Structures are given as C-alpha cells and as structure tokens.
Coordinates of C-alpha atoms in Angstrom, one line a residue:
M1 CA -24.9 32.9 111.4
F2 CA -26.7 29.6 110.9
Y3 CA -30.2 31.4 111.0
K4 CA -29.0 33.9 108.3
T5 CA -27.9 31.0 106.1
I6 CA -31.3 29.2 106.6
L7 CA -33.2 32.4 105.8
A8 CA -31.0 33.0 102.8
A9 CA -31.8 29.4 101.5
F10 CA -35.5 29.8 102.0
L11 CA -35.5 33.3 100.1
F12 CA -33.6 31.6 97.3
F13 CA -36.0 28.7 97.3
G14 CA -38.8 31.2 97.2
V15 CA -37.3 33.1 94.3
Y16 CA -36.4 29.7 92.5
L17 CA -40.0 28.6 92.9
G18 CA -41.5 32.0 91.7
V19 CA -39.1 31.9 88.7
S20 CA -40.1 28.2 87.8
F21 CA -43.9 29.1 88.1
F22 CA -43.6 31.8 85.7
Q23 CA -41.5 29.6 83.2
L24 CA -44.2 27.1 83.4
R25 CA -47.1 29.3 82.9
G26 CA -45.2 30.7 79.9
Q27 CA -44.7 27.5 78.4
L28 CA -48.4 26.6 79.0
F29 CA -49.6 29.8 77.1
E30 CA -47.5 28.9 74.1
V31 CA -50.5 26.6 73.5
Y32 CA -52.0 29.8 71.8
N33 CA -49.1 30.2 69.3
V34 CA -49.6 28.5 66.0
P35 CA -48.9 29.5 62.4
A36 CA -51.8 31.5 60.8
N37 CA -52.7 28.7 58.6
Q38 CA -54.0 26.8 61.5
I39 CA -56.3 29.4 62.8
I40 CA -59.9 29.6 62.2
G41 CA -61.8 33.1 62.6
P42 CA -61.3 36.8 62.0
E43 CA -58.0 38.5 62.5
G44 CA -59.5 41.3 64.5
A45 CA -60.8 38.8 67.4
D46 CA -60.7 39.9 70.9
L47 CA -60.9 36.4 72.4
T48 CA -58.8 33.2 71.4
V49 CA -60.3 29.7 72.0
V50 CA -58.3 26.6 72.0
E51 CA -59.9 23.2 71.8
F52 CA -58.2 19.9 72.4
A53 CA -60.5 17.4 70.5
L54 CA -60.2 13.7 69.3
Y55 CA -61.8 12.9 65.9
S56 CA -63.4 9.7 67.1
C57 CA -64.9 11.5 70.1
D58 CA -68.7 11.9 69.6
T59 CA -69.0 14.8 71.9
C60 CA -66.3 16.6 70.1
R61 CA -68.1 16.3 66.8
E62 CA -71.6 17.1 68.4
L63 CA -70.7 20.4 69.8
Q64 CA -69.3 21.7 66.3
V65 CA -72.7 22.9 65.3
P66 CA -73.6 25.0 68.3
F67 CA -69.9 26.2 68.7
R68 CA -69.6 27.4 64.9
A69 CA -73.1 29.0 65.2
A70 CA -72.0 31.0 68.3
M71 CA -68.7 32.0 66.7
A72 CA -70.6 33.2 63.5
R73 CA -72.8 35.3 65.7
D74 CA -70.4 36.6 68.0
G75 CA -67.9 37.6 65.0
K76 CA -64.9 38.2 67.3
V77 CA -63.6 34.7 68.4
R78 CA -60.3 33.3 67.1
Y79 CA -60.4 29.5 67.1
I80 CA -57.4 27.1 67.4
P81 CA -58.3 23.6 67.3
R82 CA -55.6 21.1 68.4
P83 CA -56.7 17.7 67.6
I84 CA -54.9 14.9 69.6
A85 CA -54.6 11.1 68.7
F86 CA -52.4 9.2 71.5
E87 CA -52.2 6.5 69.1
K88 CA -51.7 3.6 71.5
D89 CA -55.0 4.3 72.9
H90 CA -56.8 5.2 69.8
P91 CA -55.3 3.3 66.9
G92 CA -55.4 5.0 63.6
Q93 CA -56.3 8.4 64.9
A94 CA -52.9 9.8 64.2
D95 CA -53.4 9.7 60.5
F96 CA -56.4 12.0 60.8
V97 CA -54.3 14.4 62.7
R98 CA -51.4 14.4 60.3
V99 CA -53.9 14.7 57.2
T100 CA -55.2 17.9 59.1
Y101 CA -51.9 19.4 59.4
A102 CA -50.7 18.3 56.0
A103 CA -53.8 20.1 54.6
A104 CA -53.0 23.2 56.5
K105 CA -49.6 23.4 54.2
Q106 CA -52.3 23.9 51.3
G107 CA -54.3 26.5 53.1
K108 CA -57.1 24.0 53.8
F109 CA -57.0 23.7 57.5
E110 CA -60.4 24.7 58.4
E111 CA -61.8 23.0 55.5
T112 CA -60.1 19.6 56.5
F113 CA -60.8 20.0 60.1
H114 CA -64.6 20.7 59.5
Y115 CA -64.8 17.7 57.0
L116 CA -63.4 15.3 59.7
M117 CA -65.5 16.5 62.4
D118 CA -68.6 16.5 60.3
N119 CA -68.0 12.9 59.0
K120 CA -66.9 10.1 61.3
F121 CA -64.6 7.6 59.6
A122 CA -63.1 4.5 61.5
V123 CA -59.9 4.7 59.4
L124 CA -58.3 7.1 57.1
D125 CA -57.8 5.1 54.0
E126 CA -57.2 5.7 50.3
V127 CA -60.9 6.1 49.5
Q128 CA -61.3 8.6 52.5
I129 CA -58.2 10.6 51.4
A130 CA -59.4 10.8 47.9
Q131 CA -62.8 11.9 49.1
L132 CA -61.4 14.6 51.4
S133 CA -59.1 15.9 48.6
A134 CA -62.1 16.4 46.5
E135 CA -64.2 17.9 49.0
A136 CA -61.6 20.4 50.3
G137 CA -60.0 21.1 47.0
L138 CA -56.6 19.6 47.9
D139 CA -53.7 18.2 45.7
I140 CA -53.9 14.6 46.9
I141 CA -50.2 13.8 46.0
K142 CA -48.8 16.6 47.9
L143 CA -51.2 15.8 50.8
K144 CA -49.9 12.3 50.9
E145 CA -46.2 13.5 50.8
D146 CA -46.8 16.2 53.5
M147 CA -48.4 13.7 55.9
N148 CA -45.0 12.3 56.4
S149 CA -43.3 15.6 56.8
P150 CA -41.4 16.5 60.0
D151 CA -43.2 19.6 60.8
V152 CA -46.6 17.7 60.6
E153 CA -45.4 15.1 62.8
A154 CA -44.1 17.8 65.1
A155 CA -47.5 19.3 65.2
L156 CA -49.1 16.0 66.4
I157 CA -46.4 15.7 69.1
E158 CA -47.0 19.3 70.2
N159 CA -50.7 19.0 70.7
E160 CA -50.3 16.0 72.8
K161 CA -47.4 17.5 74.8
F162 CA -49.7 20.6 75.6
Y163 CA -52.7 18.4 76.5
E164 CA -50.6 16.6 79.2
M165 CA -48.8 19.8 80.3
W166 CA -52.1 21.2 81.2
G167 CA -53.1 18.2 82.9
F168 CA -56.2 17.3 80.9
T169 CA -57.4 13.8 80.9
T170 CA -60.7 14.1 78.9
V171 CA -61.9 15.7 75.6
P172 CA -63.2 17.9 74.6
V173 CA -61.9 20.7 76.5
F174 CA -61.7 24.4 75.8
L175 CA -59.3 27.1 76.8
M176 CA -60.7 30.5 76.4
G177 CA -58.7 33.7 76.8
S178 CA -56.2 33.4 79.7
K179 CA -58.3 32.2 82.6
A180 CA -61.4 30.1 81.5
I181 CA -61.3 26.3 81.1
Y182 CA -64.5 24.5 80.2
R183 CA -64.6 20.7 80.1
I184 CA -67.3 18.9 78.5
R185 CA -67.8 15.3 79.7
S186 CA -70.7 13.9 77.6
S187 CA -73.3 14.7 75.1
D188 CA -75.6 15.7 77.8
E189 CA -73.1 18.6 78.7
V190 CA -73.0 19.9 75.2
P191 CA -73.5 23.7 75.3
T192 CA -76.2 25.3 73.1
E193 CA -75.4 28.3 70.8
D194 CA -76.6 30.6 73.4
E195 CA -74.5 28.9 76.2
F196 CA -71.4 29.0 74.1
L197 CA -72.0 32.8 73.7
E198 CA -72.3 33.1 77.4
M199 CA -69.0 31.1 77.8
F200 CA -67.3 33.6 75.4
E201 CA -68.5 36.6 77.3
K202 CA -67.5 35.1 80.7
A203 CA -63.9 34.3 79.4
R204 CA -63.7 38.0 78.2
S205 CA -64.7 39.2 81.6
F206 CA -61.7 37.6 83.2
F207 CA -59.3 39.8 81.4

C-alpha cells in the first residue's frame, strides 16, 4: 500500500510538472500577441519576429538598417518590436516607450519606433516631442494625453514582464518563429542584410 501511495504521488507530481510546463510555455508565447496597430509588416507573413530593444542601446539602433533591408527583401516577415526601459537602470527611457505606444493609438507605431531608433536622444523633452509629432504626423495634444493612459503604461510593464519571463539579460534579442532565439551582444555581432535573411530561413525551417 505504501509503495502504491508513493507511486501515485510521483505520477501526480509528474502530471503537475507537465501541466505547469505547458501553462508556462503558453504564457511565454503570449509575447507574440499584440494589437494590430503594434505590428510592422505584411498581413500575409509566414514568420513572426519579436525583438526586445532599448532605445539607448547603440547596437539595437545599428542593426535596424540591415534588419529592415532584409525584411523588405524577404517580404513575408511580421515584426513586433517590444521596447523596454527598466527605468531604474536607464532613467528617462520609460518616456520613449510610452510615446511609442501613445503614437500607436494614432496609427503611427511604426513611424515612431523608427524615428526613435534612427535618432538618438538623451531625454524626451518638449522639443523632441514636437519634432517627433511633426515628423510622424501626430496630434501632439492627444499624444501627450495618451502617454499617461493606463493601456500605454500596461504595454510598458508587459514588455518588461515578458523580457524577464524569457530569462533575457541583454538587448537586442530576437525571437523568430516558435524556436529560434538570437542574441546580439555588441556592434561587432550585428548581422548583415544577408545574414538576417539566413536567420529568417533558419527560423522557418524549425517549424
């Protein structure tokens, strides 16, 4: 009887671990679920790429040129940038993320993300917000209001939560498809356009 009890306990524990694993896996892959106004790329894409990035990260900004060129050549990549801030370690960065998601409410997520990646600013002040609004065609009054909205704050918190859940410690990092993870640790490791294309194809081959 004792051994049957122990066996039953182990079986239960095994089932519990299995269920917990699939629940955690399901939670991790929620990282691919975002509103349509936060996605860059064609609707008919066959590969989804998530990137965790920091606007103050030089490597994150440097790789944008070859990455965008590779996306354009490939034509079937759906890109979900998830900018993070971790304000305690990077003071002022949270406002850059907030303005990105505030702009998404006006349908200008892509334009704003690209503008902030292409132009490095130490802080986001009134002058920079005005320049961004003019460049991206944003209603500046609405933009400022939306920066303080609960859903914009929730997007910032969600990005950092997923980053930590996946166990990442550096940026930039890419999730490609369901199995490929690429970490780029310095400017010396920034892929070329052709290398990004190879990464896309490798990620597709894992399906």
